[in-house]
Short mmCIF file of C-alpha atoms and ligand atoms in Angstrom, two decimals:
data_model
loop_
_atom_site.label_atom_id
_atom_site.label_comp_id
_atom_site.label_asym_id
_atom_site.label_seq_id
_atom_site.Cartn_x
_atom_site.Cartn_y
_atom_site.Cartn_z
CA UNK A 1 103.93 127.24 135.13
CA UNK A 2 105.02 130.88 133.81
CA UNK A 3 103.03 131.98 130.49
CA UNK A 4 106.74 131.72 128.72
CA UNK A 5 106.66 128.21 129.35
CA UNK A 6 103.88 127.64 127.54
CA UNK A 7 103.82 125.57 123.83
CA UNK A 8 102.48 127.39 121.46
CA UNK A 9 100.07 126.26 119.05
CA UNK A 10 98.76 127.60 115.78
CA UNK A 11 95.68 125.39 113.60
CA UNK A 12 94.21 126.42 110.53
CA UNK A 13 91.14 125.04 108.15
CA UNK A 14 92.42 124.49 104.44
CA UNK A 15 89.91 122.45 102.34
CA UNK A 16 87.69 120.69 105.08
CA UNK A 17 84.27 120.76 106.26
CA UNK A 18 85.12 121.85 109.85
CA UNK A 19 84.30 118.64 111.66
CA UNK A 20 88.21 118.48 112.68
CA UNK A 21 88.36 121.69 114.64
CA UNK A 22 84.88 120.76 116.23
CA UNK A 23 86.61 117.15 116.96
CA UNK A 24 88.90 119.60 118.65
CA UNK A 25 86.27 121.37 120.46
CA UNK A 26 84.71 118.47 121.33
CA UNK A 27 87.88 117.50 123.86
CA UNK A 28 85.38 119.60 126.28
CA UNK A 29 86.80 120.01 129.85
CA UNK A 30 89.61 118.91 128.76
CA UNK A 31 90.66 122.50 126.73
CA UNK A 32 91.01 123.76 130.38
CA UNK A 33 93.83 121.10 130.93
CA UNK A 34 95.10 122.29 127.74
CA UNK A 35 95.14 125.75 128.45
CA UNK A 36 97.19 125.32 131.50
CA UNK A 37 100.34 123.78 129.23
CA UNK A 38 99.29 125.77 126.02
CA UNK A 39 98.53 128.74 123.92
CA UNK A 40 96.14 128.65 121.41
CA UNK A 41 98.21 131.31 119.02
CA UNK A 42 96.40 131.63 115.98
CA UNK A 43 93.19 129.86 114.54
CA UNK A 44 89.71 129.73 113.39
CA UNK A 45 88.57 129.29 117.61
CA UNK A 46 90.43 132.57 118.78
CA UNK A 47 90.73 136.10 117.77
CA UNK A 48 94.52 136.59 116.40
CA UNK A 49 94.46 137.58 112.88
CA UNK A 50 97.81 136.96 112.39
CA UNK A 51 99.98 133.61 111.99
CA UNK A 52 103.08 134.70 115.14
CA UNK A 53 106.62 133.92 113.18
CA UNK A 54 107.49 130.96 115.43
CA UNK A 55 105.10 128.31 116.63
CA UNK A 56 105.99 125.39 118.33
CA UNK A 57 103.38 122.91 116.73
CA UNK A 58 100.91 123.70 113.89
CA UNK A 59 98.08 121.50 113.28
CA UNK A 60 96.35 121.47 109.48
CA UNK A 61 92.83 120.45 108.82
CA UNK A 62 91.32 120.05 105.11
CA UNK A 63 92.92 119.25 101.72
CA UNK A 64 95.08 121.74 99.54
CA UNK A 65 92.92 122.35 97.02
CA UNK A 66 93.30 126.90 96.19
CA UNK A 67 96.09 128.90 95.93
CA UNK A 68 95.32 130.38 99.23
CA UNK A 69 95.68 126.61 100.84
CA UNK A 70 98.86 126.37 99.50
CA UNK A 71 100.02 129.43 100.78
CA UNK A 72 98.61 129.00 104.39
CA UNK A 73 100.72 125.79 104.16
CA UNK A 74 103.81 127.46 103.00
CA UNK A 75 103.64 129.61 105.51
CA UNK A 76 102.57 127.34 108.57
CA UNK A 77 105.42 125.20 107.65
CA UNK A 78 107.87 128.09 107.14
CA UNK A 79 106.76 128.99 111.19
CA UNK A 80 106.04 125.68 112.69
CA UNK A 81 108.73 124.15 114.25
CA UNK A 82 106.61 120.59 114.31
CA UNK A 83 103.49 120.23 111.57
CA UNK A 84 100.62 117.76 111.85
CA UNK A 85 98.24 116.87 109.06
CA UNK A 86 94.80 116.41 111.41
CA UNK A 87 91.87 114.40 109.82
CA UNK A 88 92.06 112.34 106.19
CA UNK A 89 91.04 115.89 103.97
CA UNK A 90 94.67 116.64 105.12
CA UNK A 91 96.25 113.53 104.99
CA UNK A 92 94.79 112.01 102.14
CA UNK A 93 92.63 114.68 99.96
CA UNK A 94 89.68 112.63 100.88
CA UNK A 95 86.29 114.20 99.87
CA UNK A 96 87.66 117.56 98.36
CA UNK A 97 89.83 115.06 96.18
CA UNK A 98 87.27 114.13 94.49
CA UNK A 99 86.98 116.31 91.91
CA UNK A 100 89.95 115.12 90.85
CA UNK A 101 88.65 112.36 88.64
CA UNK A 102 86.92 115.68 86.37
CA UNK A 103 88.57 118.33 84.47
CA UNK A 104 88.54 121.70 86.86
CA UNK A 105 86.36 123.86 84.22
CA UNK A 106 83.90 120.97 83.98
CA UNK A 107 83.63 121.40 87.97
CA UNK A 108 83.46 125.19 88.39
CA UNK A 109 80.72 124.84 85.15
CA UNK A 110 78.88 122.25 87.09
CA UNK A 111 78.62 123.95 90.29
CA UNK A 112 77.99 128.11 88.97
CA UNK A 113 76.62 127.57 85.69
CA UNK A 114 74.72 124.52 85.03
CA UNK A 115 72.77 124.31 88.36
CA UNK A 116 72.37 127.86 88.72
CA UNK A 117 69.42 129.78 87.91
CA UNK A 118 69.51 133.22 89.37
CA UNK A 119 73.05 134.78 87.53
CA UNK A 120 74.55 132.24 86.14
CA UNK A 121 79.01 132.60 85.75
CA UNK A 122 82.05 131.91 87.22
CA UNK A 123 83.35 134.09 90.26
CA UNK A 124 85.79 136.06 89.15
CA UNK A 125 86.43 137.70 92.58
CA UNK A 126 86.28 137.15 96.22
CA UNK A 127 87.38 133.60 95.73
CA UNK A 128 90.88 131.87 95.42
CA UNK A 129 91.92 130.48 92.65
CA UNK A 130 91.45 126.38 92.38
CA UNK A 131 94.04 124.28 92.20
CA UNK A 132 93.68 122.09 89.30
CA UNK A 133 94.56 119.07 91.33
CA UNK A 134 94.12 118.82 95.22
CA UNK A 135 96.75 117.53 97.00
CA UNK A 136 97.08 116.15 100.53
CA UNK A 137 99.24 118.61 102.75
CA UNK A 138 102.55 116.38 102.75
CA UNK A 139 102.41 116.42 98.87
CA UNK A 140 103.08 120.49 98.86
CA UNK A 141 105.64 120.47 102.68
CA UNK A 142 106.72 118.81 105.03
CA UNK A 143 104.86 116.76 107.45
CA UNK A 144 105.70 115.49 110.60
CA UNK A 145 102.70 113.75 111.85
CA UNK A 146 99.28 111.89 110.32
CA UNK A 147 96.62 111.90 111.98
CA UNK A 148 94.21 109.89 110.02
CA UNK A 149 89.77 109.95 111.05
CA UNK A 150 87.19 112.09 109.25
CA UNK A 151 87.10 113.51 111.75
CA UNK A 152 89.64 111.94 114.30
CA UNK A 153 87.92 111.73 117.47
CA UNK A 154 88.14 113.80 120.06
CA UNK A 155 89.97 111.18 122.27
CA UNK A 156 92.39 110.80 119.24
CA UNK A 157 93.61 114.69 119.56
CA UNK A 158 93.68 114.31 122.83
CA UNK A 159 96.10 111.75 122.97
CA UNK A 160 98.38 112.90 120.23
CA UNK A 161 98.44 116.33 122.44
CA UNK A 162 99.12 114.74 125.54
CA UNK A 163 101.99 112.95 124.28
CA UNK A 164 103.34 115.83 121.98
CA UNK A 165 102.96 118.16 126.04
CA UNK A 166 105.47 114.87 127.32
CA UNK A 167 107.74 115.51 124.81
CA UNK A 168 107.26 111.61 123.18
CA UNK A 169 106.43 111.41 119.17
CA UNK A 170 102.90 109.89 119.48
CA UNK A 171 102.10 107.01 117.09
CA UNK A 172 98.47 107.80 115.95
CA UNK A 173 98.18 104.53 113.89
CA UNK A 174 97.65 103.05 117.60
CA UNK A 175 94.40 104.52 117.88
CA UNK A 176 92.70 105.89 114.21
CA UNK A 177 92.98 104.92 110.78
CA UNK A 178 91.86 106.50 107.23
CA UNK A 179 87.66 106.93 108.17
CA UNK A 180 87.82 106.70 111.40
CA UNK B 1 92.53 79.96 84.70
CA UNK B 2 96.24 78.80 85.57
CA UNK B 3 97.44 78.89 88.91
CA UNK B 4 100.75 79.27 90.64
CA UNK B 5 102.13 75.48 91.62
CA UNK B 6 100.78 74.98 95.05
CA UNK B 7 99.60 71.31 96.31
CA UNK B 8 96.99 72.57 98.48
CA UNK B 9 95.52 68.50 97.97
CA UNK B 10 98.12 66.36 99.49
CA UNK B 11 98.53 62.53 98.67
CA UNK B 12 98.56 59.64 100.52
CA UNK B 13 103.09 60.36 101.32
CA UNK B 14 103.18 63.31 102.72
CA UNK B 15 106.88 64.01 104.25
CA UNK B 16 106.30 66.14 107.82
CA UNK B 17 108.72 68.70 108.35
CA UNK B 18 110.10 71.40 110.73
CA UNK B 19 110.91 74.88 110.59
CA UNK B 20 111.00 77.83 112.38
CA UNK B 21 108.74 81.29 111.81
CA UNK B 22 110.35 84.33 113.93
CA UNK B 23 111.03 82.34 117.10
CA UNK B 24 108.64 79.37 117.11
CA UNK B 25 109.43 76.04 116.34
CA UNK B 26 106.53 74.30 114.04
CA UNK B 27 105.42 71.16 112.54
CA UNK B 28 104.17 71.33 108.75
CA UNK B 29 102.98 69.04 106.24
CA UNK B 30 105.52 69.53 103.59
CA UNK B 31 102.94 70.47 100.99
CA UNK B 32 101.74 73.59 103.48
CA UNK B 33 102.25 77.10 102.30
CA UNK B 34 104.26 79.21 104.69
CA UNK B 35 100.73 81.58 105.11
CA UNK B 36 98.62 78.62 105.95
CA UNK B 37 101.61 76.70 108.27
CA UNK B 38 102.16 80.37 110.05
CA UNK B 39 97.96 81.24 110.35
CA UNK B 40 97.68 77.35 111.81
CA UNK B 41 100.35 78.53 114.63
CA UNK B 42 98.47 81.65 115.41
CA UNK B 43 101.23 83.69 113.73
CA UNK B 44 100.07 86.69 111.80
CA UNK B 45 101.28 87.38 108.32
CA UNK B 46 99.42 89.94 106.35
CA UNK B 47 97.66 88.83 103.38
CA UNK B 48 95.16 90.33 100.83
CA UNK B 49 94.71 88.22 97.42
CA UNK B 50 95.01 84.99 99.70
CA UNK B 51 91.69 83.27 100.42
CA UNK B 52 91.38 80.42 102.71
CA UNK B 53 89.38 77.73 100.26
CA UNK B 54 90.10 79.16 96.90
CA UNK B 55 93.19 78.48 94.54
CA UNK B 56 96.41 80.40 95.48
CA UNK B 57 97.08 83.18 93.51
CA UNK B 58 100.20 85.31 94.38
CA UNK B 59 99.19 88.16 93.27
CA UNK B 60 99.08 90.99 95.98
CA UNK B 61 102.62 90.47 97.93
CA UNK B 62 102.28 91.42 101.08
CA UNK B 63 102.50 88.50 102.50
CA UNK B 64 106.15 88.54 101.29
CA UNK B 65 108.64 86.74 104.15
CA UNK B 66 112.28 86.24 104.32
CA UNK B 67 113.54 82.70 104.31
CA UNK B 68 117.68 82.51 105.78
CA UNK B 69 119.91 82.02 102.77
CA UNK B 70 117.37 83.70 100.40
CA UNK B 71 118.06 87.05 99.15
CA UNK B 72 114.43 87.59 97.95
CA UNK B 73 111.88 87.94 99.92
CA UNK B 74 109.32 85.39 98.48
CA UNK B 75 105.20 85.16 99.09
CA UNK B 76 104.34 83.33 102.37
CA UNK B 77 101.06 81.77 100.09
CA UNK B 78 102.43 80.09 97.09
CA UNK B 79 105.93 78.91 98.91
CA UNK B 80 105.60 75.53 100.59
CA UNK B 81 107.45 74.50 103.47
CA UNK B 82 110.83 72.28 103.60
CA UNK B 83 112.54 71.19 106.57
CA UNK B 84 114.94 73.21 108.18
CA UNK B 85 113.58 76.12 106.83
CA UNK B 86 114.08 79.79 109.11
CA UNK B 87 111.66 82.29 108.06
CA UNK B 88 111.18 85.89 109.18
CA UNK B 89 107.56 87.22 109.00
CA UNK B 90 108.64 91.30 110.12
CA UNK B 91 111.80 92.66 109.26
CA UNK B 92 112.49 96.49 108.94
CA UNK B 93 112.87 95.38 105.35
CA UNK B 94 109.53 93.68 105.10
CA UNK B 95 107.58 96.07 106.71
CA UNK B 96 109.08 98.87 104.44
CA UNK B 97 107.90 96.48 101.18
CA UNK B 98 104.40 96.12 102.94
CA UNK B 99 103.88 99.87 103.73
CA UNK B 100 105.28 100.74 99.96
CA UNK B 101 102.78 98.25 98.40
CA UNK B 102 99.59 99.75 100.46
CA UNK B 103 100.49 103.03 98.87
CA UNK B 104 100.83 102.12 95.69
CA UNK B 105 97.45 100.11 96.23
CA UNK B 106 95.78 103.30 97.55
CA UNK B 107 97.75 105.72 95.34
CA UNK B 108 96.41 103.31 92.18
CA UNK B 109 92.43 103.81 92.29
CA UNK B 110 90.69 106.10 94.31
CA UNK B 111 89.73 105.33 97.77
CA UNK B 112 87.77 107.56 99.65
CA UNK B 113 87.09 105.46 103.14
CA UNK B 114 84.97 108.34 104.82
CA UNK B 115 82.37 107.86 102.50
CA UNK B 116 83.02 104.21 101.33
CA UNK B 117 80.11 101.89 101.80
CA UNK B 118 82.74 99.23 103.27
CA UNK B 119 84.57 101.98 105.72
CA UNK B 120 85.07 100.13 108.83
CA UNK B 121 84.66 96.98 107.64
CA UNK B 122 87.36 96.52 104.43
CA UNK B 123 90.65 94.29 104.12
CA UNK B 124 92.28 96.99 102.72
CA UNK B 125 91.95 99.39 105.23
CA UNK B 126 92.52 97.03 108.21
CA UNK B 127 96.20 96.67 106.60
CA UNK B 128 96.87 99.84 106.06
CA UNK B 129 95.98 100.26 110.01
CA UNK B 130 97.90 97.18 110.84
CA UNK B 131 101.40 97.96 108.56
CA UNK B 132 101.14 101.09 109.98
CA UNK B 133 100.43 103.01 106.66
CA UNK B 134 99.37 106.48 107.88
CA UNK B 135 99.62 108.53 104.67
CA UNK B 136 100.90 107.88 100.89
CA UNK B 137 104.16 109.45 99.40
CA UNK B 138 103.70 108.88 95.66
CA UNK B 139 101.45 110.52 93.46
CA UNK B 140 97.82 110.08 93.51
CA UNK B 141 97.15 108.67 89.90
CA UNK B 142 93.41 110.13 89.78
CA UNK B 143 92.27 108.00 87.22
CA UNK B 144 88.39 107.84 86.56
CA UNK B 145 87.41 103.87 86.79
CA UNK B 146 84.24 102.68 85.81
CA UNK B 147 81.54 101.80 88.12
CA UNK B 148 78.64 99.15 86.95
CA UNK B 149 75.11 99.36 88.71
CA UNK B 150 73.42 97.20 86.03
CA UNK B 151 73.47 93.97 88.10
CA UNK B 152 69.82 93.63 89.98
CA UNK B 153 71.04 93.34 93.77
CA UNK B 154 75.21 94.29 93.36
CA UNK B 155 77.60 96.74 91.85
CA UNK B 156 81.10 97.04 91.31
CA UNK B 157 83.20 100.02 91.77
CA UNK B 158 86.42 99.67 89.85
CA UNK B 159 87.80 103.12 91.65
CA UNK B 160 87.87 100.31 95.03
CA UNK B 161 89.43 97.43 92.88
CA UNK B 162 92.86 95.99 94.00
CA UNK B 163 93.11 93.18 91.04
CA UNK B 164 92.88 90.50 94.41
CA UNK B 165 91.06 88.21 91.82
CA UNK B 166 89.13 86.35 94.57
CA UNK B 167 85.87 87.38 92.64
CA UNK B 168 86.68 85.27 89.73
CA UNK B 169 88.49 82.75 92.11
CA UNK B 170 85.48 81.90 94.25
CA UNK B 171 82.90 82.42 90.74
CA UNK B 172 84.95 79.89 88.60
CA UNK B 173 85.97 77.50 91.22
CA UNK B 174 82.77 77.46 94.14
CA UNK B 175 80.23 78.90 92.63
CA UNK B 176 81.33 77.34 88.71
CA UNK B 177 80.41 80.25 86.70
CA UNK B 178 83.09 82.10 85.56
CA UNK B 179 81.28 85.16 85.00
CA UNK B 180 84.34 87.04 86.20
CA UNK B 181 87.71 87.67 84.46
CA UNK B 182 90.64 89.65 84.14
CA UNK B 183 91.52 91.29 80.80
CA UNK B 184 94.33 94.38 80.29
CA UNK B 185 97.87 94.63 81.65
CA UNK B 186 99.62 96.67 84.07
CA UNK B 187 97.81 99.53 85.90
CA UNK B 188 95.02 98.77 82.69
CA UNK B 189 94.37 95.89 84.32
CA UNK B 190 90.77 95.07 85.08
CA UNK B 191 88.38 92.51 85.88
CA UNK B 192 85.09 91.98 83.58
CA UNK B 193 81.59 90.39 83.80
CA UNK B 194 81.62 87.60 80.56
CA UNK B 195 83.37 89.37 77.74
CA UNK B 196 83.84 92.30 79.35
CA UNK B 197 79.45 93.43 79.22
CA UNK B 198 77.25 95.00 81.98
CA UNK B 199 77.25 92.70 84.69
CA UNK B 200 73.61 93.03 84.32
CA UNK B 201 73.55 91.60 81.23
CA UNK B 202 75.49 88.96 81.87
CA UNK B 203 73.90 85.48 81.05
CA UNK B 204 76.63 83.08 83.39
CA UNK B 205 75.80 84.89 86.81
CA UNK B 206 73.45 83.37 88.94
CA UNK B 207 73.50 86.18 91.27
CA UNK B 208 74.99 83.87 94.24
CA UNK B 209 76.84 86.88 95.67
CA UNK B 210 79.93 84.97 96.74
CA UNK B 211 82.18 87.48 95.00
CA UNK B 212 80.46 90.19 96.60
CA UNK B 213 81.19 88.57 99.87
CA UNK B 214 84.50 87.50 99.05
CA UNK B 215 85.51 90.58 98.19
CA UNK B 216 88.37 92.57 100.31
CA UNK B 217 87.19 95.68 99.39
CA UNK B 218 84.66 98.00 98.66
CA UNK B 219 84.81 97.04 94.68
CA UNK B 220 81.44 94.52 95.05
CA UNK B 221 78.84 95.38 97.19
CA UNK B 222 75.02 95.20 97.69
CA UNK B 223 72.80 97.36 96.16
CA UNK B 224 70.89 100.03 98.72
CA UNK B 225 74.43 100.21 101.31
CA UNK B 226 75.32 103.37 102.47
CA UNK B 227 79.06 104.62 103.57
CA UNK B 228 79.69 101.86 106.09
CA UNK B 229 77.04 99.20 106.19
CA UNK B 230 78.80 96.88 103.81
CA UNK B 231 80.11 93.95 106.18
CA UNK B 232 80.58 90.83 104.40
CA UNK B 233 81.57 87.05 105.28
CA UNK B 234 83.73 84.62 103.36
CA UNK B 235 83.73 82.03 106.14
CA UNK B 236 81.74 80.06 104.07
CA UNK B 237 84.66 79.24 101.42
CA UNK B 238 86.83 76.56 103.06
CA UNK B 239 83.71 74.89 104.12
CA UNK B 240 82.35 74.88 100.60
CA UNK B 241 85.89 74.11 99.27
CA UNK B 242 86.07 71.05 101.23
CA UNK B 243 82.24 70.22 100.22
CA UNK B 244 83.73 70.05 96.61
CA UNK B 245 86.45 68.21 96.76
CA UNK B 246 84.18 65.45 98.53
CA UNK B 247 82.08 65.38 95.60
S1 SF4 C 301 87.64 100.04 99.69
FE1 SF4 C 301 88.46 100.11 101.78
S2 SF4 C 301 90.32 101.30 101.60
FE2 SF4 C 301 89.12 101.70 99.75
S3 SF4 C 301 87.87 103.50 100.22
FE3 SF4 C 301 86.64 101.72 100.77
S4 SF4 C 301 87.05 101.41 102.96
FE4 SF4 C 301 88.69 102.73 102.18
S1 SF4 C 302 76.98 86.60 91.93
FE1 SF4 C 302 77.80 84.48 91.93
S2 SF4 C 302 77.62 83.82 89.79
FE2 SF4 C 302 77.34 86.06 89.79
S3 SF4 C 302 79.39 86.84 89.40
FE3 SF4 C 302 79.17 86.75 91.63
S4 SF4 C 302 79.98 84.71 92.20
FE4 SF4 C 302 79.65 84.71 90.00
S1 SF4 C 303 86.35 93.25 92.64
FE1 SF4 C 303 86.99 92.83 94.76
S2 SF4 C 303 87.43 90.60 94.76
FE2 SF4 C 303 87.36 91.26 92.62
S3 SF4 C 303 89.48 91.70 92.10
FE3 SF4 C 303 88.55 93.64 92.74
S4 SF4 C 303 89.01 93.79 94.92
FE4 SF4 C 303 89.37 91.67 94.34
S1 FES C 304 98.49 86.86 99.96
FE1 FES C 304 100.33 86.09 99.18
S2 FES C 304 100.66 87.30 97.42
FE2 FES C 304 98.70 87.98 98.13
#
């Protein structure tokens, strides 16, 4: 198959703790299968700085919980023809949501003030701004696929890839479900 | 307690009739609920507040089914069967009711499966796997509920709660303490230990743990579970059930 032919695909890591891009890792021998029908176009696993202006499918890990979340997922939707939510931090908010149920300065107090000894304050640089609420990806765009699991397994991706590469809409609630 | 008008005791004259759920042609005591007709025929219709052995509540709705010549869809556990009835158990329509009322469900409290001590092994979940519920379009309501770890051996974790009411079913009418209760309205709505004190405290409980078992969710649990290890079993009900009407 020419390169040309190839689907591109972009991923990204908003508010999650990694484990769905290593679920994605984890597909093993498989990437070289992968690689043969796709390109890897932007993500934390290659190089590319920069998000290309048209993707075929974008895949989102972790909750929307900065202004710099919401942004990547403006702009992923803006240049993904087809979007998936991967893993429940995405799909549902799951463990980044739950900081929900406290006020946001009672958070940021907890976590750089009252169990900090050595300098004490609130970043006021180098970091995003919070969200006061975090939201699950299809509460800020458009979504057109859930795949629930924290992480999904590796077999999961798999199969939601392999039917995406045959051109079918793949029906994840087959195979994973919210903790999977 | 009150409960919806369901002769789950039949008398000596009970009229046999026959109906039809989706495409099968079954017999039925006329005093059956459609639920327990439809489960006896190995036909599936989801159900949450329904407990085999306790009172019939009606609460929940998803086991909502569409009888011909009805407009409404009506609950498969408190409607009893009449001859000649044709019932659907899976529209479009009725799956688009049962995937609404799982979000709303999940969208109410705050449910967190990954790190839930029931995740893998909750009612709740299994439903939203089985109505094909993948993610929830309304609002998150992010309310803060309380959760009570004064009991000795069990806690309850309102922020897992779905208002089932099978916790005060099996308490009042098994176990026959009726140390649980419901009290507030609407999305307020809550169940309480005795007049709403710790659970701890509470002078009716004889720490059987049949709510905790009966339970669909991760709301009661045992003490010392981490995310996971709750599994719990409530085949014991219709056994006991039976054991009391005996008496
Ligand atoms: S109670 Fe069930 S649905 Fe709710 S968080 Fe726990 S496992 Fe998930
Ligand atoms: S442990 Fe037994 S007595 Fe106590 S509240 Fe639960 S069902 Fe009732
Ligand atoms: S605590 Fe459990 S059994 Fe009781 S009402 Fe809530 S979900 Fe139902
Ligand atoms: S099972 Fe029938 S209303 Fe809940």
């Amino acid at each position: 198959m020419s390169e040309a032919k190839k689907i591109t695909l972009a991923t990204a890591w908003l508010d999650g703790c990694s484990g769905c891009h290593m679920s994605f890792l984890d597909l093993d021998q498989r990437l070289i299968e992968l690689a043969e029908k796709v390109d890897v176009v932007y993500s934390p696993i290659v190089d590319t700085k920069a998000l290309p202006d048209a993707v075929d499918v974008g895949i989102l890990e972790g909750a929307v919980s900065t202004e710099e979340d919401l942004h990547k997922a403006r702009m992923f939707r803006q240049r993904c023809q087809f979007l998936i939510s991967l893993g429940d931090c995405a799909v549902s908010g799951n463990v980044p949501s739950m900081r929900n149920m406290f006020d946001l300065d009672d958070v940021l107090d907890r976590a750089f003030v009252e169990n900090v000894q050595a300098q004490p304050g609130r970043p006021s640089e180098s970091l995003p701004t919070l969200l006061r609420t975090v939201l699950p990806i299809h509460h800020v765009v458009q979504v057109d696929l859930f795949v629930q699991g924290c992480p999904p397994s590796a077999d999961t991706i798999w199969q939601v890839l392999t039917e995406l590469m045959a051109g079918n809409t793949p029906d994840p609630t087959q195979f994973t479900r919210f903790g999977a | 307690m009150t409960h919806p008008p369901v002769a789950s005791n039949p008398g000596p004259k009970v009229r046999v009739v026959t109906l039809k759920i989706d495409d099968h042609d079954v017999g039925a005591r006329e005093t059956d609920s459609i639920l327990e007709i439809a489960h006896a025929n190995g036909i599936r219709i989801p159900a949450l507040c329904y407990l085999d052995g306790l009172s019939t509540w009606g609460a929940c709705r998803l086991c909502m089914v569409e009888i011909e010549g009805v407009s409404k869809p009506v609950s498969a556990c408190s409607t009893t069967a009449s001859e000649g009835m044709k019932i659907t158990t899976n529209s479009e329509r009725l799956k688009r009711y049962r995937r609404m009322i799982l979000e709303l469900l999940f969208a109410e409290r705050n449910h967190v499966c990954s790190v839930c001590v029931s995740n893998g092994h909750c009612e709740l979940q299994d439903l939203a796997a089985e109505c094909g519920m993948d993610h929830v379009r309304v609002p998150y309501r992010n309310a803060t509920y309380n959760i009570d770890s004064s009991h000795d051996l069990f806690r309850v974790d309102h922020n897992r709660c779905v208002v089932c009411t099978r916790c005060v079913r099996v308490c009042d009418e098994i176990e026959g303490a009726h140390t649980w209760d419901v009290m507030g309205r609407g999305v307020n709505c809550q169940v309480i230990t005795d007049l709403n004190q710790p659970w701890g405290d509470s002078q009716s409980c004889t720490s059987c743990g049949k709510c905790v078992q009966v339970c669909p969710t991760g709301a009661l649990v045992k003490k010392g579970t981490a995310a996971g290890e709750m599994e719990k079993h409530d085949d014991f009900v219709p056994y006991l059930a039976q054991m009391r009407k005996r008496q």
